[in-house]
Every structure is written in structure tokens, then in C-alpha cells.
Amino acid sequence: MGRPFRQVILKMHARCDLACDHCYVYTMRDQRWRQRDRTMSPEIVRQVALRIEEHVRAHGLSEVEVVFHGGEPLLAGVARLAEAVQVIGAAAPVRFAMQTNGVLLDASTVDVLADLGVRVGVSLDGDKEAHDRHRRRPDGSGSYDAVAAAVRLLAGRSIYGGLLCTIDLANDPVRTYEALLPFAPPAVDFLLPNANWSSPPPAGSYADWLTAVFDRWYEGGETQVRGFAEIINVLLGGRSSVEGHGTSAPATVVIETDGAIEVSDMLASAFEGAAATGLVIGSSSFDDALRAPGVIAHQNTRLSATCEACDLREVCGGGVYAHRYRAGSFLNPSVYCADLYALISHVRDRLTRDVAALPGAVR
């Protein structure tokens, strides 16, 4: 049996109030969202609570993270989210988080989420021009002003989880990073566009973009950038905790609005049903899911010969699983292989120089 699940992503709502053109859920190969229930029912939430409780008990877990996701989870309504927190929190030791586009995040909602202890991450792609290029409303208008106002409501609150920024090579990297800093994020995640060999990303050097941000961050240190921190951690001998870095097995499971148990929803970029296990929460346990072929493949992923021979294998780990797909197989390097190698090499070289320059360092 595989590694117990320590993160459960709940798709509270299967639709979104934005029409972002880079969204992997709605714009890529897997379009099953069209047939799913719009909102997760209270009955499915109760079933999730029972499955989490039995999984925690069976594996002696001290805690599980439950992440409200979508679509846009706030479309389910804050009352539905509060009910889910109460039901699941009563069943097992859980910490709650939510990833939102921020459009519906007003002061009263922030207060409720703070009372519930739900940590909130918001998607923000840089300054107004950068953000509104992709994260638009269905009528084509931008969402930056609403999102920026929402993030300002979170600043200084204990539930503020940070910002997620999808990389666009058309945006200046340092300007993008610095545009996020006034929002005082406790952490920033820079997300590579969800792509693969069969559906490649926009052409250009993602290594150059990320290296420029790394150097600015490394010298400034205003916030945590999780991807960079993860690379440094693994380079120094630590274990990875984020998919796409290191070789630790992923420990995340996704529950769709209709109760389907699935693997990473980023697999929507590969082919229809790539994330499916064929299991539903009402009749299958999380241990059943750990035995599902798709979960086994994701947790115990084989690396390509190229990756196995790479000197940075332990740090890169082959990159994000979804990014390796090519016409029927995930047994490939990441479509971002060259970029990851260049970025990690840059970070390693910079650390090596700085450690060697420390007083008393062996030379």
C-alpha cells in the first residue's frame, strides 16, 4: 500500500466565476467538469469526514490538511464551507485551507473564515496588466481590482496563506515578483503553466524567468518563495514536501463535487480521465484509493532513463508528474526539463559559492 494521504482537496464547487484562459480545469483536455454536480452536497461532505476519520485512525496520522478548492470554492457559499469545517473537524484532527481567485472574498467572509481557522491562498499574477491578461471575467473584463482589494483584507490576518502566481513569459519576472510584495504575502508560489509534451507551453526560457526572480528573492528575502525554498531544502539534504521537487511520494487525494476520488487534478492537461480512479467516496475508503493503479503510478512514479541518469535527479525528481505526459505515457522527463536543470544548477552554484565564502569554510 502507498503513502497515506495527508492532504485532501475538496472540490466544493465545480464551476468558476472567472474565465481564465490558462486554467487547467476548464481549458485543457479533460472536460468531465461539464457533467459534475455544481456543488458538493452535505451528504458527500459527511462521507468525506468518515473516510478521513478512518484513514487517520488506520495510519496513526496526527493531522490531515483539507483544502477547499474548485472551480471557485466560494461559489458554494460561506455557510456551506462553515458546515464542512464543522462536520469534518468534529471527525478528525484537521487543518483547513482554501485556494480562491479572491473575487468573492469580502470583509464579512474573511471574518467568518478567520473564526473557522481556514487558511486562505489567493491567485494573483502580478500587477494589473499581467493579472488581467489571463484572469478575466466571462464578459472579458479584468479581475485585478477585486482580487487586490480582497488580498488587502487578508494582509496581517493569521489566516493569510499567501499568493499563487502563474508564470507568463510576457511579464517581466522581477517586476512581477515586486508587484506581489506590497500585499505582504507570507509565501508566494510561482506556478509553471500546466503543459506537457503533447500540449507544450508557450515557447521561451522559464529558467531565465525563474532565475531572475530567484536572484532578486535571494538577495532581498522579503517573503518565502516555496519553490525556491524547496530546492534549497533538498539540495541541503532535506526531504521534499511539494510535488515537482525531490523524490518523496505525493500524499494528496482529490474529491470531486460528485464524490469521485481522483488523483491530481493537474492531470486534466493530459487526457480525459487521466486523474480518474473509478472510486467514489460513498463506497470506497482512502485505503482503497491507495491501491488504485492511478494512485500507485502517481506515488511510485518510474523515472525516464534521462531522469535516472541525471545528476540532479534527487532534487528535481522528474518534475511535476502531469508535465511528463507524451502521447500515452508519463515515462518521460518533464516538458520543462531543460528549465528545471538550469534553475536548480543556478541555485546549487549560488549556494556553493556562498557556503565556501563563510568564515572557517573548508576550501
Coordinates of C-alpha atoms in Angstrom, one line a residue:
M1 CA 0.0 0.0 0.0
G2 CA 1.2 3.5 -0.8
R3 CA 1.9 6.5 1.4
P4 CA -1.1 7.6 3.5
F5 CA -2.9 10.7 2.3
R6 CA -2.1 13.8 4.3
Q7 CA -3.8 16.3 2.1
V8 CA -7.4 16.0 0.9
I9 CA -8.5 18.5 -1.8
L10 CA -12.3 19.0 -1.7
K11 CA -13.8 20.4 -4.9
M12 CA -16.6 22.3 -3.2
H13 CA -17.9 23.9 -6.4
A14 CA -17.3 22.7 -10.0
R15 CA -17.8 26.0 -11.7
C16 CA -15.9 29.3 -11.6
D17 CA -16.9 33.0 -11.8
L18 CA -13.8 33.8 -13.9
A19 CA -12.8 32.6 -17.4
C20 CA -9.0 32.4 -17.1
D21 CA -7.6 31.3 -20.4
H22 CA -4.7 29.4 -18.7
C23 CA -6.9 27.3 -16.3
Y24 CA -6.1 23.6 -16.5
V25 CA -9.5 22.6 -15.2
Y26 CA -11.6 24.2 -17.9
T27 CA -9.4 24.9 -20.9
M28 CA -7.4 21.6 -21.3
R29 CA -8.0 18.0 -22.4
D30 CA -10.3 16.7 -19.6
Q31 CA -13.8 18.3 -19.8
R32 CA -15.6 16.0 -17.4
W33 CA -16.3 19.0 -15.2
R34 CA -19.3 19.7 -17.5
Q35 CA -21.1 16.6 -16.2
R36 CA -20.3 17.0 -12.5
D37 CA -22.6 18.3 -9.8
R38 CA -22.1 22.0 -9.4
T39 CA -21.8 21.9 -5.6
M40 CA -20.6 19.2 -3.2
S41 CA -23.6 18.1 -1.2
P42 CA -23.7 17.9 2.6
E43 CA -24.0 14.1 2.3
I44 CA -20.8 13.8 0.4
V45 CA -19.1 16.1 3.0
R46 CA -20.3 13.7 5.7
Q47 CA -18.9 10.7 3.8
V48 CA -15.6 12.6 3.4
A49 CA -15.5 13.2 7.1
L50 CA -16.0 9.5 7.8
R51 CA -13.3 8.5 5.3
I52 CA -10.8 10.9 6.8
E53 CA -11.5 9.7 10.3
E54 CA -11.0 6.1 9.4
H55 CA -7.8 6.9 7.4
V56 CA -6.3 8.9 10.4
R57 CA -7.1 6.1 12.7
A58 CA -5.8 3.3 10.4
H59 CA -2.5 5.0 9.8
G60 CA -1.9 6.8 13.1
L61 CA -1.8 10.3 11.5
S62 CA -1.5 13.2 13.7
E63 CA -3.3 15.6 11.3
V64 CA -4.6 15.9 7.8
E65 CA -4.9 19.1 5.7
V66 CA -8.2 19.7 3.9
V67 CA -8.1 22.2 1.1
F68 CA -11.3 23.8 -0.2
H69 CA -10.9 24.1 -4.0
G70 CA -12.9 24.3 -7.2
G71 CA -13.8 25.8 -9.6
E72 CA -14.2 28.6 -7.2
P73 CA -14.9 27.3 -3.7
L74 CA -16.6 30.5 -2.5
L75 CA -19.4 29.9 -5.1
A76 CA -20.5 27.2 -2.7
G77 CA -21.3 29.9 -0.2
V78 CA -19.5 30.6 3.1
A79 CA -22.3 28.8 5.0
R80 CA -21.6 25.6 3.1
L81 CA -17.9 25.9 3.9
A82 CA -18.6 26.5 7.5
E83 CA -20.7 23.4 7.7
A84 CA -17.9 21.4 6.1
V85 CA -15.4 22.7 8.6
Q86 CA -17.7 21.7 11.5
V87 CA -18.5 18.2 10.2
I88 CA -15.0 17.2 9.1
G89 CA -13.3 19.0 12.1
A90 CA -15.5 17.0 14.5
A91 CA -14.5 13.7 12.9
A92 CA -10.7 14.0 12.8
P93 CA -7.7 16.3 13.6
V94 CA -7.7 18.6 10.5
R95 CA -6.3 21.9 9.5
F96 CA -8.2 23.7 6.8
A97 CA -7.1 25.8 3.8
M98 CA -8.7 27.3 0.7
Q99 CA -7.4 28.4 -2.7
T100 CA -9.6 31.1 -4.2
N101 CA -9.5 33.6 -7.0
G102 CA -10.5 36.2 -4.5
V103 CA -13.3 37.8 -6.4
L104 CA -16.0 36.9 -3.7
L105 CA -13.7 37.5 -0.8
D106 CA -15.2 40.4 1.2
A107 CA -14.7 41.6 4.7
S108 CA -17.5 39.5 6.3
T109 CA -16.3 36.4 4.5
V110 CA -12.8 36.9 5.7
D111 CA -14.1 37.3 9.3
V112 CA -16.0 34.0 9.0
L113 CA -13.0 32.2 7.6
A114 CA -10.8 33.6 10.4
D115 CA -13.3 32.4 13.0
L116 CA -13.2 28.9 11.3
G117 CA -9.4 28.9 11.1
V118 CA -9.4 28.4 7.3
R119 CA -6.0 29.5 5.8
V120 CA -6.6 31.4 2.6
G121 CA -4.4 31.4 -0.5
V122 CA -5.3 33.8 -3.4
S123 CA -4.3 33.6 -7.1
L124 CA -2.7 36.8 -8.3
D125 CA -0.5 37.0 -11.4
G126 CA 1.5 40.2 -10.6
D127 CA 0.5 43.8 -11.5
K128 CA -2.8 44.8 -13.1
E129 CA -1.6 44.4 -16.6
A130 CA -0.2 40.9 -16.0
H131 CA -3.1 39.7 -14.0
D132 CA -5.8 40.9 -16.3
R133 CA -4.2 39.4 -19.4
H134 CA -5.4 35.9 -18.3
R135 CA -7.6 36.1 -15.2
R136 CA -10.7 37.7 -16.7
R137 CA -14.4 37.6 -16.0
P138 CA -16.8 35.9 -18.5
D139 CA -17.5 39.3 -20.1
G140 CA -13.8 39.8 -20.8
S141 CA -13.2 42.4 -18.1
G142 CA -10.3 42.1 -15.7
S143 CA -10.5 40.9 -12.1
Y144 CA -7.4 42.6 -10.7
D145 CA -9.1 45.4 -8.8
A146 CA -11.4 43.0 -7.0
V147 CA -8.7 40.5 -6.2
A148 CA -6.3 43.2 -5.0
A149 CA -9.0 44.5 -2.7
A150 CA -9.6 41.0 -1.3
V151 CA -5.9 40.4 -0.6
R152 CA -5.6 43.7 1.2
L153 CA -8.4 42.4 3.6
L154 CA -6.2 39.3 4.3
A155 CA -2.9 41.2 5.0
G156 CA -1.9 40.9 8.6
R157 CA -4.5 38.2 9.3
S158 CA -3.3 34.9 10.7
I159 CA -5.3 33.0 8.0
Y160 CA -3.4 34.7 5.1
G161 CA -1.7 31.8 3.4
G162 CA 0.0 33.5 0.5
L163 CA -0.3 34.2 -3.2
L164 CA -0.2 31.9 -6.2
C165 CA 1.2 33.4 -9.4
T166 CA 1.1 31.6 -12.8
I167 CA 4.2 32.4 -14.9
D168 CA 3.7 34.3 -18.1
L169 CA 7.0 35.0 -20.0
A170 CA 5.4 38.2 -21.4
N171 CA 5.7 39.6 -17.9
D172 CA 9.0 40.9 -16.6
P173 CA 10.0 38.5 -13.8
V174 CA 11.4 40.9 -11.2
R175 CA 8.5 43.4 -11.8
T176 CA 6.1 40.6 -11.3
Y177 CA 7.7 39.5 -8.0
E178 CA 7.9 43.1 -6.8
A179 CA 4.2 43.7 -7.7
L180 CA 3.3 41.0 -5.2
L181 CA 5.4 42.3 -2.3
P182 CA 3.1 45.3 -1.3
F183 CA 0.4 42.7 -0.4
A184 CA 2.8 41.3 2.3
P185 CA 2.3 37.7 1.3
P186 CA 3.7 35.2 3.9
A187 CA 4.5 33.0 1.0
V188 CA 4.5 33.0 -2.8
D189 CA 4.2 30.1 -5.2
F190 CA 5.2 30.6 -8.9
L191 CA 3.4 28.1 -11.0
L192 CA 4.7 26.8 -14.3
P193 CA 1.9 26.7 -16.9
N194 CA 0.3 23.3 -16.8
A195 CA 1.6 21.8 -20.0
N196 CA 3.2 18.6 -21.4
W197 CA 5.0 17.3 -24.5
S198 CA 1.7 16.7 -26.3
S199 CA 0.4 20.2 -25.2
P200 CA 3.5 22.2 -24.9
P201 CA 3.8 25.5 -23.0
P202 CA 4.4 28.9 -24.7
A203 CA 7.9 29.0 -26.1
G204 CA 10.7 30.7 -24.2
S205 CA 13.1 30.3 -21.3
Y206 CA 11.3 29.6 -18.0
A207 CA 14.7 29.1 -16.5
D208 CA 15.8 32.7 -17.3
W209 CA 12.5 34.0 -15.8
L210 CA 12.7 32.0 -12.6
T211 CA 16.5 32.6 -12.2
A212 CA 15.9 36.4 -12.3
V213 CA 13.2 36.0 -9.6
F214 CA 15.4 33.8 -7.5
D215 CA 18.3 36.2 -7.5
R216 CA 16.0 39.1 -6.6
W217 CA 14.4 37.0 -3.8
Y218 CA 17.7 35.5 -2.6
E219 CA 19.1 39.0 -2.1
G220 CA 16.0 40.6 -0.7
G221 CA 14.4 37.9 1.4
E222 CA 11.1 39.8 1.9
T223 CA 8.9 36.6 1.8
Q224 CA 9.1 32.9 1.3
V225 CA 9.0 31.6 -2.2
R226 CA 8.1 27.9 -1.7
G227 CA 9.6 26.5 -4.8
F228 CA 13.0 28.1 -4.2
A229 CA 12.9 27.1 -0.5
E230 CA 12.1 23.6 -1.5
I231 CA 15.0 23.4 -3.9
I232 CA 17.4 24.7 -1.3
N233 CA 16.0 22.3 1.3
V234 CA 16.5 19.2 -0.9
L235 CA 20.0 20.4 -2.0
L236 CA 20.9 20.6 1.6
G237 CA 19.8 17.0 2.3
G238 CA 16.2 17.6 3.3
R239 CA 13.1 15.7 2.1
S240 CA 10.7 17.3 -0.3
S241 CA 7.2 18.2 0.7
V242 CA 5.9 19.7 -2.6
E243 CA 5.3 17.7 -5.8
G244 CA 7.7 18.6 -8.5
H245 CA 10.7 18.8 -6.2
G246 CA 12.7 15.8 -4.8
T247 CA 11.6 12.2 -4.8
S248 CA 9.1 12.0 -1.9
A249 CA 5.8 10.3 -2.9
P250 CA 2.8 12.7 -3.3
A251 CA 0.3 12.3 -0.4
T252 CA -2.7 14.1 -1.9
V253 CA -6.1 12.9 -3.0
V254 CA -8.8 14.9 -4.7
I255 CA -12.6 14.5 -4.0
E256 CA -14.8 16.0 -6.8
T257 CA -18.2 17.5 -6.2
D258 CA -19.9 14.2 -7.1
G259 CA -17.8 12.2 -4.6
A260 CA -15.4 10.8 -7.2
I261 CA -12.0 10.0 -5.7
E262 CA -9.2 11.2 -8.1
V263 CA -5.5 11.8 -8.4
S264 CA -4.0 15.3 -9.0
D265 CA -6.4 17.5 -11.0
M266 CA -3.4 18.8 -12.9
L267 CA -3.7 15.7 -14.9
A268 CA -6.5 17.4 -16.7
S269 CA -3.8 18.7 -19.1
A270 CA -3.0 15.1 -20.3
F271 CA -6.2 13.4 -21.4
E272 CA -9.8 12.9 -20.4
G273 CA -10.0 10.7 -17.3
A274 CA -6.3 10.8 -16.6
A275 CA -7.0 11.5 -12.9
A276 CA -9.8 9.0 -12.5
T277 CA -9.6 6.0 -10.1
G278 CA -13.1 4.7 -10.7
L279 CA -13.8 5.0 -7.0
V280 CA -16.4 7.1 -5.1
I281 CA -16.3 8.3 -1.5
G282 CA -19.6 6.7 -0.5
S283 CA -18.4 3.1 -1.3
S284 CA -14.6 3.3 -1.2
S285 CA -12.1 4.1 1.5
F286 CA -8.9 6.1 1.1
D287 CA -7.0 2.8 1.6
D288 CA -9.0 1.5 -1.5
A289 CA -7.7 4.6 -3.3
L290 CA -4.1 3.8 -2.3
R291 CA -4.5 0.5 -4.1
A292 CA -5.9 2.1 -7.3
P293 CA -3.5 1.8 -10.3
G294 CA -3.6 5.6 -11.0
V295 CA -2.6 6.4 -7.4
I296 CA 0.1 3.8 -7.3
A297 CA 1.5 5.2 -10.6
H298 CA 1.5 8.7 -9.2
Q299 CA 3.0 7.9 -5.9
N300 CA 5.6 5.4 -7.1
T301 CA 6.3 7.0 -10.4
R302 CA 9.0 5.5 -12.6
L303 CA 11.5 8.0 -13.9
S304 CA 12.7 8.0 -17.5
A305 CA 16.2 6.9 -18.4
T306 CA 17.1 10.5 -18.9
C307 CA 16.0 11.4 -15.3
E308 CA 17.6 8.3 -13.8
A309 CA 21.0 9.3 -15.3
C310 CA 20.7 13.0 -14.3
D311 CA 23.0 14.4 -11.5
L312 CA 20.1 16.5 -10.2
R313 CA 17.6 13.6 -10.0
E314 CA 17.2 13.8 -6.3
V315 CA 16.4 17.5 -6.4
C316 CA 14.2 17.6 -9.4
G317 CA 12.6 14.2 -9.1
G318 CA 11.5 14.3 -12.7
G319 CA 9.4 17.5 -12.2
V320 CA 5.6 17.6 -11.8
Y321 CA 4.0 14.3 -12.9
A322 CA 1.5 15.9 -15.2
H323 CA 4.2 17.8 -17.1
R324 CA 5.8 14.5 -18.2
Y325 CA 3.0 13.2 -20.4
R326 CA 3.6 12.5 -24.1
A327 CA 1.1 10.6 -26.2
G328 CA 0.1 7.7 -23.9
S329 CA 3.0 7.7 -21.4
F330 CA 4.2 9.6 -18.4
L331 CA 7.6 7.9 -18.6
N332 CA 9.3 11.0 -19.9
P333 CA 11.3 13.9 -18.5
S334 CA 9.3 17.0 -17.7
V335 CA 8.5 19.2 -20.6
Y336 CA 10.3 21.8 -18.5
C337 CA 13.4 19.5 -18.1
A338 CA 15.9 21.9 -19.5
D339 CA 14.5 24.8 -17.5
L340 CA 14.4 22.9 -14.2
Y341 CA 18.0 21.7 -14.8
A342 CA 19.2 25.3 -15.4
L343 CA 17.3 26.7 -12.5
I344 CA 18.5 24.1 -10.0
S345 CA 22.0 24.3 -11.2
H346 CA 22.0 28.1 -10.7
V347 CA 20.6 27.7 -7.2
R348 CA 23.2 25.0 -6.3
D349 CA 26.1 27.1 -7.7
R350 CA 25.0 30.2 -5.8
L351 CA 24.7 28.2 -2.5
T352 CA 28.0 26.6 -3.1
R353 CA 29.8 29.9 -3.6
D354 CA 28.1 31.4 -0.5
V355 CA 28.9 28.5 1.7
A356 CA 32.5 28.4 0.5
A357 CA 32.8 32.1 1.4
L358 CA 31.7 31.6 5.0
P359 CA 34.4 32.2 7.7
G360 CA 36.1 28.9 8.5
A361 CA 34.7 27.1 5.5
V362 CA 36.8 24.3 4.1
R363 CA 38.2 25.3 0.7

